[in-house]
Every structure is written in structure tokens, then in C-alpha cells.
CSV table of C-alpha atoms in Angstrom, one decimal:
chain,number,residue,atom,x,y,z
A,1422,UNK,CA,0.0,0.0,0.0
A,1423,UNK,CA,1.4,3.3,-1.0
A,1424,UNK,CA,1.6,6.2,2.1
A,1425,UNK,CA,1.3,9.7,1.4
A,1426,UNK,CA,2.2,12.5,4.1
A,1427,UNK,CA,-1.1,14.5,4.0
A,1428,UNK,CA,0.1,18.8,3.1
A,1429,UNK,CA,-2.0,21.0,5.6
A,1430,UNK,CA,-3.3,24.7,4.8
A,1431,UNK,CA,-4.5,26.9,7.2
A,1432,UNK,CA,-7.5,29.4,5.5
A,1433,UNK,CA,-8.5,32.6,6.6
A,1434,UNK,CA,-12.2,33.8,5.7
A,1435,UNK,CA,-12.7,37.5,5.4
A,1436,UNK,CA,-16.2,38.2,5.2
A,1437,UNK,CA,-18.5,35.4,6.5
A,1438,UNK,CA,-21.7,36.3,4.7
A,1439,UNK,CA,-23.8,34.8,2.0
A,1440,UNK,CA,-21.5,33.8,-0.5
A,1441,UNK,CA,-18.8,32.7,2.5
A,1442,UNK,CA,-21.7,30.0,3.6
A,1443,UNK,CA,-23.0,29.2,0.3
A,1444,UNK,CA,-19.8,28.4,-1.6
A,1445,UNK,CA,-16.1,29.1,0.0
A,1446,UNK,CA,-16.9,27.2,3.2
A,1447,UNK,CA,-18.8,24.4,2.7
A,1448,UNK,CA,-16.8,23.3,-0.2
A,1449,UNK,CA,-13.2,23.8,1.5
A,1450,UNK,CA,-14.2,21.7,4.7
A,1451,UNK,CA,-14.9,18.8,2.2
A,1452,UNK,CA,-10.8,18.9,1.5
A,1453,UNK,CA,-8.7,16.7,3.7
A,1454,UNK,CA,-5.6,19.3,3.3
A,1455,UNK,CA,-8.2,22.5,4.7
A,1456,UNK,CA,-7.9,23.8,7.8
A,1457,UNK,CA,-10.5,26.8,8.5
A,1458,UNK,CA,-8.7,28.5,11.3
A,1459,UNK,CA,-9.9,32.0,11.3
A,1460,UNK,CA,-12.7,33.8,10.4
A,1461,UNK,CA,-13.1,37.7,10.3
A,1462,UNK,CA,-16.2,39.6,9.9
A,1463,UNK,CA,-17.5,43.5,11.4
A,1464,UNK,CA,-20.5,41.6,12.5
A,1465,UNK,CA,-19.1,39.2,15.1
A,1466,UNK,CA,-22.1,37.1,15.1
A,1467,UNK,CA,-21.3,36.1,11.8
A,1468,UNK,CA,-17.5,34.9,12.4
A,1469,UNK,CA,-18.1,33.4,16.0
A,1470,UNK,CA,-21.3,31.1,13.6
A,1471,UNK,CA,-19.0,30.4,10.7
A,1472,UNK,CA,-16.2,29.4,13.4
A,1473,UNK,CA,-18.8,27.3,15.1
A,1474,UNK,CA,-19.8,25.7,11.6
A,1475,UNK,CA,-16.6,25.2,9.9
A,1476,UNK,CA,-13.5,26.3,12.5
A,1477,UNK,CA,-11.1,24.1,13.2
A,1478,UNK,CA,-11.0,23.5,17.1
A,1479,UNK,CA,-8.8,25.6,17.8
A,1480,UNK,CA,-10.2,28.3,15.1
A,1481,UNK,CA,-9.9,32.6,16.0
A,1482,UNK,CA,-12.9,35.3,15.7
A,1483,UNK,CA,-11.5,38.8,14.6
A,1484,UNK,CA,-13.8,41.8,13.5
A,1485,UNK,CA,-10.6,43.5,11.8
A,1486,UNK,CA,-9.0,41.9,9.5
A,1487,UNK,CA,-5.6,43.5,9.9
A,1488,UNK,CA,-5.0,41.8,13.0
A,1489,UNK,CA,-5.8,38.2,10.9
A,1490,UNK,CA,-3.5,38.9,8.4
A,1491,UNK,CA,-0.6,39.4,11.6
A,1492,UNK,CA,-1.2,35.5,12.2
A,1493,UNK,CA,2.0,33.7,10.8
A,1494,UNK,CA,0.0,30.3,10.9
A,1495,UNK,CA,-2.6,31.5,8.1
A,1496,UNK,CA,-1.0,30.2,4.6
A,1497,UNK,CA,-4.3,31.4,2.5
A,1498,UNK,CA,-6.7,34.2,2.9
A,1499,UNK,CA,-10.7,34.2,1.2
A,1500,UNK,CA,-11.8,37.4,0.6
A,1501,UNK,CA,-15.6,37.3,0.8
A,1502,UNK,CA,-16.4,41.0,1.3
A,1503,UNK,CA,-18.2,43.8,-1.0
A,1504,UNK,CA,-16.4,44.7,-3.9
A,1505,UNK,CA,-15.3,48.0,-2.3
A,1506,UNK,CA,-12.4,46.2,-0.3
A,1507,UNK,CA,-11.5,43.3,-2.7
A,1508,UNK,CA,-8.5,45.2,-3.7
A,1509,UNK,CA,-7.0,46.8,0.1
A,1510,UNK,CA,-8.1,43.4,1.6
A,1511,UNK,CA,-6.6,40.9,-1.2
A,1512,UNK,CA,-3.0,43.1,-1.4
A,1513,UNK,CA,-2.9,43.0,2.1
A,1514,UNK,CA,-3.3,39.5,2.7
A,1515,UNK,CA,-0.7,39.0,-0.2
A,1516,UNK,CA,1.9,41.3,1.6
A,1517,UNK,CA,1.6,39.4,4.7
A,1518,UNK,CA,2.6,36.4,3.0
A,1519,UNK,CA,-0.7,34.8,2.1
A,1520,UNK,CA,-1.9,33.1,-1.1
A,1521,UNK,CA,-5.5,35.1,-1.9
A,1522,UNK,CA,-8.6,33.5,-3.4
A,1523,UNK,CA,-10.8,37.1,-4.0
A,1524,UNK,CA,-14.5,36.2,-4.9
A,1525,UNK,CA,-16.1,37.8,-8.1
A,1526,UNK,CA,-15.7,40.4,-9.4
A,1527,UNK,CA,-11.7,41.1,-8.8
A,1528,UNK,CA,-12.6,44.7,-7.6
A,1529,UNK,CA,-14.6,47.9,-7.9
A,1530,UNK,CA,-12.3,49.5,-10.7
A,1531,UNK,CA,-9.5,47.9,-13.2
A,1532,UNK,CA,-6.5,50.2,-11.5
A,1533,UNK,CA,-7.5,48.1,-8.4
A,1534,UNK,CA,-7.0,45.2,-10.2
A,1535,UNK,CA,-4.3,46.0,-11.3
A,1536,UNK,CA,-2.6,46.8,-8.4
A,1537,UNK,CA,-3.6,43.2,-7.2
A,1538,UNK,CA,-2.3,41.8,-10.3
A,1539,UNK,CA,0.9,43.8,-9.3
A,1540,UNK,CA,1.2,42.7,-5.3
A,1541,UNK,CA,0.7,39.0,-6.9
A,1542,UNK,CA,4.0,40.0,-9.3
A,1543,UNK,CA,5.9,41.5,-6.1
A,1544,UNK,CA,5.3,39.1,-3.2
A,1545,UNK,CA,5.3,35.9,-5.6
A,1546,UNK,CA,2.3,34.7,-3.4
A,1547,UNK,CA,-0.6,33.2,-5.9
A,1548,UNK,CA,-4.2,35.1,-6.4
A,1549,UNK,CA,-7.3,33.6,-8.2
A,1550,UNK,CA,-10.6,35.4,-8.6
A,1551,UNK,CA,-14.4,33.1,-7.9
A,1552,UNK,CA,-15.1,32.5,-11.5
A,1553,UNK,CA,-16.8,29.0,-10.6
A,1554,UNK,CA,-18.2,28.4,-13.7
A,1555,UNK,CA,-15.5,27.8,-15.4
A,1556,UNK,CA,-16.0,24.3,-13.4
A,1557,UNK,CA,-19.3,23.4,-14.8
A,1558,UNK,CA,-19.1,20.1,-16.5
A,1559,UNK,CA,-20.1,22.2,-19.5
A,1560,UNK,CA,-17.9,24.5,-19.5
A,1561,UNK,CA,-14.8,21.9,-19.3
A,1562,UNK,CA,-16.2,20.4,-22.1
A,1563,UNK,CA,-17.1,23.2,-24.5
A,1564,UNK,CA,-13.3,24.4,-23.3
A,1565,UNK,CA,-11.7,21.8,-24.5
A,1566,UNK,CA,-13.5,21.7,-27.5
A,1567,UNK,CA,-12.1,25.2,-28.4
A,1568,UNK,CA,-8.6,23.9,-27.2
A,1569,UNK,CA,-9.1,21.2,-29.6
A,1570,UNK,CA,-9.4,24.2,-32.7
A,1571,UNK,CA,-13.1,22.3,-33.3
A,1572,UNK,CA,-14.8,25.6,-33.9
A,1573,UNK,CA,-11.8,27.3,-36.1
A,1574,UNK,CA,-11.6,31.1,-35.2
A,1575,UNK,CA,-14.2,31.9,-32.9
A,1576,UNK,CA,-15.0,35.6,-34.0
A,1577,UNK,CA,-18.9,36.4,-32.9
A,1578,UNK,CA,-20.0,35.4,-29.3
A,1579,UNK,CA,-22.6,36.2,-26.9
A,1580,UNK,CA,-21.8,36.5,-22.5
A,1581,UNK,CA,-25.5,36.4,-21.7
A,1582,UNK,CA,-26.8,36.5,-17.7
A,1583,UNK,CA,-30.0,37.7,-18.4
A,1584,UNK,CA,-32.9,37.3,-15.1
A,1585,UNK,CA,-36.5,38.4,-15.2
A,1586,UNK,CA,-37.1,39.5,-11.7
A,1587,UNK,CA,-34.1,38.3,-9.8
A,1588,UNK,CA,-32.9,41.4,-8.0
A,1589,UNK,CA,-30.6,40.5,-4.8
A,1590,UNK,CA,-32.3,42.4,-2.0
A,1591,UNK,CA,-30.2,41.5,1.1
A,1592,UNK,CA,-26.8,43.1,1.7
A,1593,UNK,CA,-25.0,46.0,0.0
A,1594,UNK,CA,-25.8,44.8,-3.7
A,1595,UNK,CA,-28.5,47.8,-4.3
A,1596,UNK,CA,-25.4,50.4,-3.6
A,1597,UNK,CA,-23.7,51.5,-5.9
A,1598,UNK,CA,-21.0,53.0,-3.7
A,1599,UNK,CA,-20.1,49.6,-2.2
A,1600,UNK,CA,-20.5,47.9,-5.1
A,1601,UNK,CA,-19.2,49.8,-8.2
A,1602,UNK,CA,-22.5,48.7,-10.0
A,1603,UNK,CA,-25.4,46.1,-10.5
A,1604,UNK,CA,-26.0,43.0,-12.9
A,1605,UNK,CA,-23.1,43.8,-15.0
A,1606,UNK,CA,-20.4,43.5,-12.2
A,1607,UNK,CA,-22.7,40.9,-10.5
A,1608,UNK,CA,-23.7,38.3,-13.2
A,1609,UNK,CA,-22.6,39.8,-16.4
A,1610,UNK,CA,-19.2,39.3,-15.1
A,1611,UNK,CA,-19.3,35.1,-15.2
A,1612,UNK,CA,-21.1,35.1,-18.4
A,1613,UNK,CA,-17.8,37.3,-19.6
A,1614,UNK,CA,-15.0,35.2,-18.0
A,1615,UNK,CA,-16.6,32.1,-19.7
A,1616,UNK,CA,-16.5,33.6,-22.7
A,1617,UNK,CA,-13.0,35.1,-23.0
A,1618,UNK,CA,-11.8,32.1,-21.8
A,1619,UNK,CA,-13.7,29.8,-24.1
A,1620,UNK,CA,-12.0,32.2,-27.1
A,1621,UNK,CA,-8.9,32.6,-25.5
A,1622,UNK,CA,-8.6,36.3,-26.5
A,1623,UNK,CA,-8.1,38.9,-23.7
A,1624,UNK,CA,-7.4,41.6,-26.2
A,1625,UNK,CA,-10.3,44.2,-26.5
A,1626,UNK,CA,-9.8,47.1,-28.9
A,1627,UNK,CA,-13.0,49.5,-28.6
A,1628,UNK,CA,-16.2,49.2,-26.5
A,1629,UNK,CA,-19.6,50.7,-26.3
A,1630,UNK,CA,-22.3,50.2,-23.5
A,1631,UNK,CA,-25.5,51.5,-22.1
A,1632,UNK,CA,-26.9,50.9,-18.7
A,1633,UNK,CA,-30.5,51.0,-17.4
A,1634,UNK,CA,-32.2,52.1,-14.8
A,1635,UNK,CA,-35.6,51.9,-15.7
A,1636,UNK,CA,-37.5,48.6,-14.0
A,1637,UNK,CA,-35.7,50.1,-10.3
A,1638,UNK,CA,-38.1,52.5,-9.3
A,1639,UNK,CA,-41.3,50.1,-9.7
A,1640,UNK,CA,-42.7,49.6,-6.1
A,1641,UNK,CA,-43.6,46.3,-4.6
A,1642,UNK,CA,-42.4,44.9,-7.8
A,1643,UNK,CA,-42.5,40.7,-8.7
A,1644,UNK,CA,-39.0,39.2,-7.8
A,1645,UNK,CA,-37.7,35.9,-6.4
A,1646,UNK,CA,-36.9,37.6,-3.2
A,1647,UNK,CA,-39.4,39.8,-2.3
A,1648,UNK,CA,-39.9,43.6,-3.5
A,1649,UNK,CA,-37.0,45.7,-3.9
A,1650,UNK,CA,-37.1,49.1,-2.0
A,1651,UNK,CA,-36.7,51.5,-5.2
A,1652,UNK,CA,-35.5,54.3,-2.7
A,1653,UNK,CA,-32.1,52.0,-2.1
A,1654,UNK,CA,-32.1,50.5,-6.0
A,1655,UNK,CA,-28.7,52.8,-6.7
A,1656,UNK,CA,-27.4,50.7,-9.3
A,1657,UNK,CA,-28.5,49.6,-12.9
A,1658,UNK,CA,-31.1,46.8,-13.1
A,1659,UNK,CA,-29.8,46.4,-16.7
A,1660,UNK,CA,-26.5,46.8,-19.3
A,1661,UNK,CA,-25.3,45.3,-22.4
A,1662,UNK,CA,-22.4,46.0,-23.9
A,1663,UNK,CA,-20.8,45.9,-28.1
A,1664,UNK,CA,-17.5,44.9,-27.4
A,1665,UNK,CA,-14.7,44.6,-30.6
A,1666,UNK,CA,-11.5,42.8,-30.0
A,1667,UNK,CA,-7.8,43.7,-31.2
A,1668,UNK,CA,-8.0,40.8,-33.8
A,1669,UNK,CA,-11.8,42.0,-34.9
A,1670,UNK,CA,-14.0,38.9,-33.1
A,1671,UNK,CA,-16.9,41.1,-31.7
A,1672,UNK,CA,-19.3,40.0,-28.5
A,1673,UNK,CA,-22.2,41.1,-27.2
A,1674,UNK,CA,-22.4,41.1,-23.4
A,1675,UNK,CA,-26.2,41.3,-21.9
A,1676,UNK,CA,-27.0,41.5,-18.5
A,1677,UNK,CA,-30.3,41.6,-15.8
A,1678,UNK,CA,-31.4,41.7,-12.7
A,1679,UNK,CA,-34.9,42.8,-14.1
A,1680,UNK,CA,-35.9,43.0,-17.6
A,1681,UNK,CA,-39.2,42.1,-19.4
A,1682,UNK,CA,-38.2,39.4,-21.1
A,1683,UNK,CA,-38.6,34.9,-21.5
A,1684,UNK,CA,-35.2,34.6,-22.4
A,1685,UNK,CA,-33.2,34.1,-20.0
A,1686,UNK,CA,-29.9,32.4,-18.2
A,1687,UNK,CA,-26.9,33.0,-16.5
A,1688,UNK,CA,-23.8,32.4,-17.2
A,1689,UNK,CA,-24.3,31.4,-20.2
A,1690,UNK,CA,-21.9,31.5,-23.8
A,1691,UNK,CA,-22.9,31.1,-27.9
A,1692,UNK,CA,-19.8,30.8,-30.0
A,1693,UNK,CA,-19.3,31.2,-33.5
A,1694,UNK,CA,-16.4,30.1,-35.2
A,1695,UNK,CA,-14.9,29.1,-38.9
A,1696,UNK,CA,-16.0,25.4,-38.5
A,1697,UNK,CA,-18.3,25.5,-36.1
A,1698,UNK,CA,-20.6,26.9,-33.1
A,1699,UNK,CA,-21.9,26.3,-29.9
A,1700,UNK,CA,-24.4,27.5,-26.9
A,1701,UNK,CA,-25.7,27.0,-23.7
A,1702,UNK,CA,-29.1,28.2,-24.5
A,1703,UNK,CA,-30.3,24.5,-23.8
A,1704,UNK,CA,-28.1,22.6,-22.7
A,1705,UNK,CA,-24.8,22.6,-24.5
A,1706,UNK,CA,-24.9,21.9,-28.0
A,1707,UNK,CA,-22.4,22.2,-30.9
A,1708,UNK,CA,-23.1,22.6,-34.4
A,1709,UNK,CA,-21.1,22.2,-37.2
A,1710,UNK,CA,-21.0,21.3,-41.0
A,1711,UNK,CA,-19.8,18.7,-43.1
A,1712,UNK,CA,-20.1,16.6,-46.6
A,1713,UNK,CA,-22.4,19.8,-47.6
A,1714,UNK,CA,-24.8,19.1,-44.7
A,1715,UNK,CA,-25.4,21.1,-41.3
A,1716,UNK,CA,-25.9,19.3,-37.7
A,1717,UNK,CA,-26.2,19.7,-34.3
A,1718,UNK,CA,-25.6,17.7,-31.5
A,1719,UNK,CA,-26.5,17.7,-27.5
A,1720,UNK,CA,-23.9,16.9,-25.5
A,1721,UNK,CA,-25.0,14.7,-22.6
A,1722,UNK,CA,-23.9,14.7,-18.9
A,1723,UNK,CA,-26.5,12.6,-17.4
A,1724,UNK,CA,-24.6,9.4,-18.0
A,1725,UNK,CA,-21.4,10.7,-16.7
A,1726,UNK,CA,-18.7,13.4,-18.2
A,1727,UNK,CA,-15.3,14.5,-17.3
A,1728,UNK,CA,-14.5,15.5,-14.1
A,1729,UNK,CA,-12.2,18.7,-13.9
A,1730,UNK,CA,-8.6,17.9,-13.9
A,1731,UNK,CA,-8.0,15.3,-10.8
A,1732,UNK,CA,-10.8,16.2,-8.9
A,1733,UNK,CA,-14.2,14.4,-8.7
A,1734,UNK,CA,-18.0,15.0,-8.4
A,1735,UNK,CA,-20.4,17.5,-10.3
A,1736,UNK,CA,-20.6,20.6,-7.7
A,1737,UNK,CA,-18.1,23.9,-9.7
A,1738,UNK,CA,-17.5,25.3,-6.1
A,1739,UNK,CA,-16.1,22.4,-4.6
A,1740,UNK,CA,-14.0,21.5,-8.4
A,1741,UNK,CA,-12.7,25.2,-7.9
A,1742,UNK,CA,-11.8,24.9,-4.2
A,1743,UNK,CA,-9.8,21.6,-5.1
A,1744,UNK,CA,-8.1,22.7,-7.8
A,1745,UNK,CA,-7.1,26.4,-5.7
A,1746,UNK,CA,-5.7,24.3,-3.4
A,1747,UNK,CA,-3.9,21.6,-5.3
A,1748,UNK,CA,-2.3,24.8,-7.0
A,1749,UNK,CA,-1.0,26.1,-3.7
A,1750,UNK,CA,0.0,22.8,-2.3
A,1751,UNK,CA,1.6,22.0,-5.4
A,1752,UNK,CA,2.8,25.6,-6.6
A,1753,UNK,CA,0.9,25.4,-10.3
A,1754,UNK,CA,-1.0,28.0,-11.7
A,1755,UNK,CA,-4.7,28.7,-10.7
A,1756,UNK,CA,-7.2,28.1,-13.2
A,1757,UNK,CA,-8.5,31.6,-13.1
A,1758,UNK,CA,-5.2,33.5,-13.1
A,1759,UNK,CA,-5.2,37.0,-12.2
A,1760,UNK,CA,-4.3,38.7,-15.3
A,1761,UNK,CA,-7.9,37.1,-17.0
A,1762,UNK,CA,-9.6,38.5,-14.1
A,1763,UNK,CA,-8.0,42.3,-14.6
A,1764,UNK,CA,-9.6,41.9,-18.3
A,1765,UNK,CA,-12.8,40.9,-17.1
A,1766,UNK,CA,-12.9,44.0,-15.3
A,1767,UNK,CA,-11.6,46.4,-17.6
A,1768,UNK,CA,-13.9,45.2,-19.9
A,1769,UNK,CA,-16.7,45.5,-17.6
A,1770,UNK,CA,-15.3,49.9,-16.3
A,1771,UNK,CA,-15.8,50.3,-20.0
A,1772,UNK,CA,-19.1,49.2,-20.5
A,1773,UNK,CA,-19.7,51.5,-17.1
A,1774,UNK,CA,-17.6,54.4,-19.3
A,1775,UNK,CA,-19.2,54.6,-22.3
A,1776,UNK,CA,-22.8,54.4,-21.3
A,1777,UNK,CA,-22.1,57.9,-18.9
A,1778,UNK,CA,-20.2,59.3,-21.6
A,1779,UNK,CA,-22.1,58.3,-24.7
A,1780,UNK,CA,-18.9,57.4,-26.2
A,1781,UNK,CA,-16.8,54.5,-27.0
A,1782,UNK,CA,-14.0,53.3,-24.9
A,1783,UNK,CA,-10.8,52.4,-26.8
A,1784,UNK,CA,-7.8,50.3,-25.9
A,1785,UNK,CA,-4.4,50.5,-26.7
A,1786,UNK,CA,-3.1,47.3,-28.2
A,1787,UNK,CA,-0.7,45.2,-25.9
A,1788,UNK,CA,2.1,43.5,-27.6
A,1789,UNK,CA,2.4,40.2,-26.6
């Protein structure tokens, strides 16, 4: 029988709200190698449950996170606040000496993520942003099918996360302030990273947007979690975007919390390419041509698919936890790596850009 000495890390989680509890820690006590030893939040309720939950025996409460990242014995931090502090908390943590998993998006503006993308360069510690659908069984698939070159040059796409009447009431995500915007920086951000990623281009040239804030104001409105309060609805409750890359592929970004509409998803892709397409609008299905005939075909994952590189089982947020620590424990590179995420966000300040300005948003070409 072969032995293996089991490789402890010691987590931090900074922020111990919603999406602390519904994805970072129930997913990273399923990880023999995790140890959640300290949990930080300003509402000490909230770290002294999560401790209680999750917390290793022996696990600490703090309500300031600067005296967390003073503890030697914490070898990764999970940022889990607001978007206002994703960039001061994650460069922190990074300067102390810890690795940095920063949930979605990267932060409020692109020179914020860029200065994380810069603390990463300078300490050497590792940083990934909570793009967890990158660890749908779909999205492996349709990933490696544009590895593979299946679809030739993918040059038209759509990043669709498009709700009805889904508006987030709880929290700071009405507030702009806190926030740096609404469905765009909230939803319209995974539907993005899956599709740059599927098309492997993180060059955009010019962009033009428009935001909307026209559904916000209705009182006692339909919506999966009770009215909103149109008096706190600071932020858009819709924004699409036209965005033209250095190379001349084009996609259209769309984006709802609210919107009168049937068609809709999240985090969702269509790809069009030279020898082929593909979507998520029902399922995943890829269509193609060939011996002067068109066909589609319906991938299925109900009999089994692939599981994402060594890990196993269907759930993204426990595939992304296992592979962010199997990259810290054995120093690879993240999945999400942080310079994909800084795109993701300039992309996103553009959109935000044109539609107050009226104008397009251009970018100067990066030479690789």
C-alpha cells in the first residue's frame, strides 16, 4: 500500500456572509488538506457562527481583518467582502505572506486590479478570482472543444446572464457606492470570463455600453426575493455592452437583474467560429457542417462526463476549491489567473464608461 504524508493549509475567511456560507466554506471543509482556522467579519455574530460551523478547534474570531493577516500560521486568505475592499483586503493579505482567493468580481475599478495583479507579481504569493463556472461540467467540455481548434476562429460570441425578476435584496448589492455597479459587475461578469476564456482572446480594442435604470423604481415589484425598495435600487437593473477585440471577433455582453423578457440564463456562452458553433441556451450543444450538410448535436452529462482535472464530483464550487488548493499545495498555476480577471474588469469599467459618456471606450493594443 502506498503512504502519502497528507500537506495542511491553514485558510482565513474574510467576510462570513452569504457567499462565504453558500460556496467558499462548505466546499473547503470537504478537502482533507483544509484547515479553517480564522474567520473575520465586522459583525461578530457572523465569524463566532462560521467558526462554530466550519472552524477548526482551535479556530480565532477577529472583527478586523488586519490583526488576521498578523497571524503567521494562516498560509491562505478568502476574501468574501463587498467589492469596495477586494483590492485593500486581497494586497494586504498578499503582503503578509498569504496566497488570496478574492471572490467575483476582482474589484470595484481595473486600477484596483491592477494593483492586485501587481502585489501578486511582487510578493510571488498566488491570487485567483471566484469565477466558478469555469468548473461546470459544461464549460470543461465546450473548453476543450475550443482547445481542440473544433470551432476554427471563434469571432462572434454572446456573454448572456439575463434574469426576469431576480434582484438580490439582502446586503450591499443595491449600492452602488459599495458595489461599483449592479447585474453587470454581478452576473454579467461570469457570463464574460466564460466567454473570453472559451476564445482565449483577452485583447479588447473599442467598447460601447449602455446601462439602465428603468424597471428600479417600480414599487412592490415581482421578484424571487421579495420587492426591492426602489429608494435603495442605486445601481442599474440592466447593461449590455458591443465589445470589438484587437483581432476584430466582436461580443455582445447582456446583463439583468430585471428585464421584461422569457429569455433568459446565467452564465451562459454562444460561439461562433470558422468550423463551427456552440451554446448554452439549452443545454450545451455544438453545431457544425460537413459533406455539404449542417448538424447539431446535444452533449449529454447525465450518463457521466469528465471531471475537472483530478478532482471528482459534479458541484463547480467544490471542483474550484480543489483545484485552488492543489495549485497552492503543489505551486501550479490557478485556473482563473489573475491577469484574465483584470480583463474581465476592464472590460466590464468600460461598458460602465461609455454608457455615462455616450462614447466608445478604446484600448491600446498590448504587444504580446
Amino acid at each position: 500500500m502506498e503512504w502519502r504524508t497528507l500537506v495542511m493549509v491553514k485558510i482565513g475567511i474574510i467576510g462570513c456572509g452569504g457567499i462565504a456560507n453558500g460556496k467558499h466554506m462548505p466546499a473547503l471543509i470537504q478537502i482533507p488538506e483544509v484547515e479553517l482556522i480564522a474567520f473575520c467579519d465586522i459583525n461578530v455574530e457572523r465569524a463566532e457562527k462560521a467558526k462554530a460551523k466550519y472552524g477548526s478547534a482551535d479556530a480565532k474570531v477577529y472583527t478586523d481583518h488586519r490583526e488576521m493577516l498578523a497571524d503567521a500560521g494562516i498560509d491562505i486568505i478568502h476574501v468574501c467582502t463587498p467589492n469596495i475592499s477586494h483590492a485593500s483586503i486581497s494586497i494586504a493579505a498578499m503582503e503578509a505572506g498569504k496566497h488570496v482567493m478574492c471572490e467575483k468580481p476582482m474589484a470595484k475599478t481595473s486600477a484596483e486590479a491592477q494593483a492586485m495583479v501587481d502585489a501578486a507579481r511582487r510578493t510571488g504569493k498566488k491570487l485567483t478570482i471566484g469565477y466558478q463556472n469555469r468548473f461546470r461540467k459544461d464549460s470543461h467540455y465546450l473548453h476543450q472543444v475550443c482547445e481542440n481548434g473544433d470551432l476554427g476562429e471563434i469571432y462572434y460570441a454572446k456573454a448572456k446572464a439575463i434574469r426576469r425578476r431576480a434582484v438580490p435584496t439582502w446586503g450591499v448589492f443595491l449600492d452602488e457606492e459599495a458595489q461599483g455597479g449592479g447585474p453587470l459587475i454581478d452576473i454579467g461578469t461570469h457570463a464574460l470570463d466564460l466567454t473570453l476564456w472559451m476564445m482565449k482572446n483577452y485583447q479588447p480594442k473599442c467598447i460601447v455600453g449602455n446601462t439602465y435604470h428603468k424597471l428600479a423604481s417600480t414599487r412592490d415589484a415581482a421578484n424571487a426575493w421579495g420587492p426591492w425598495d426602489p429608494e435603495k435600487f442605486t445601481v442599474e437593473d440592466s447593461a449590455f455592452g458591443f465589445i470589438t477585440m484587437q483581432d476584430g471577433a466582436t461580443i455582445m455582453l447582456e446583463s439583468s437583474w430585471a428585464l421584461n423578457t422569457l429569455d433568459v440564463g446565467e452564465a451562459r456562452t454562444a460561439l461562433c467560429g470558422t468550423k463551427g458553433g456552440a451554446d448554452m441556451n439549452n443545454g450545451l450543444r455544438i453545431n457544425g457542417e460537413t459533406y455539404g450538410a449542417t448538424w447539431e448535436k446535444e452533449v449529454q452529462f447525465a450518463v457521466g462526463g469528465v471531471d475537472f482535472y483530478d478532482a471528482t464530483g459534479d458541484d463547480p464550487a467544490l471542483l474550484e476549491a480543489q483545484s485552488w488548493i492543489d495549485a497552492v499545495i503543489n505551486d501550479k498555476t490557478p485556473v482563473v489567473k489573475p491577469e484574465e480577471a483584470l480583463v474581465v474588469t476592464q472590460i466590464l469599467e468600460a461598458i460602465y464608461s461609455s454608457a455615462k459618456t455616450g462614447q466608445p471606450v478604446y484600448f491600446v493594443r498590448e504587444e504580446q
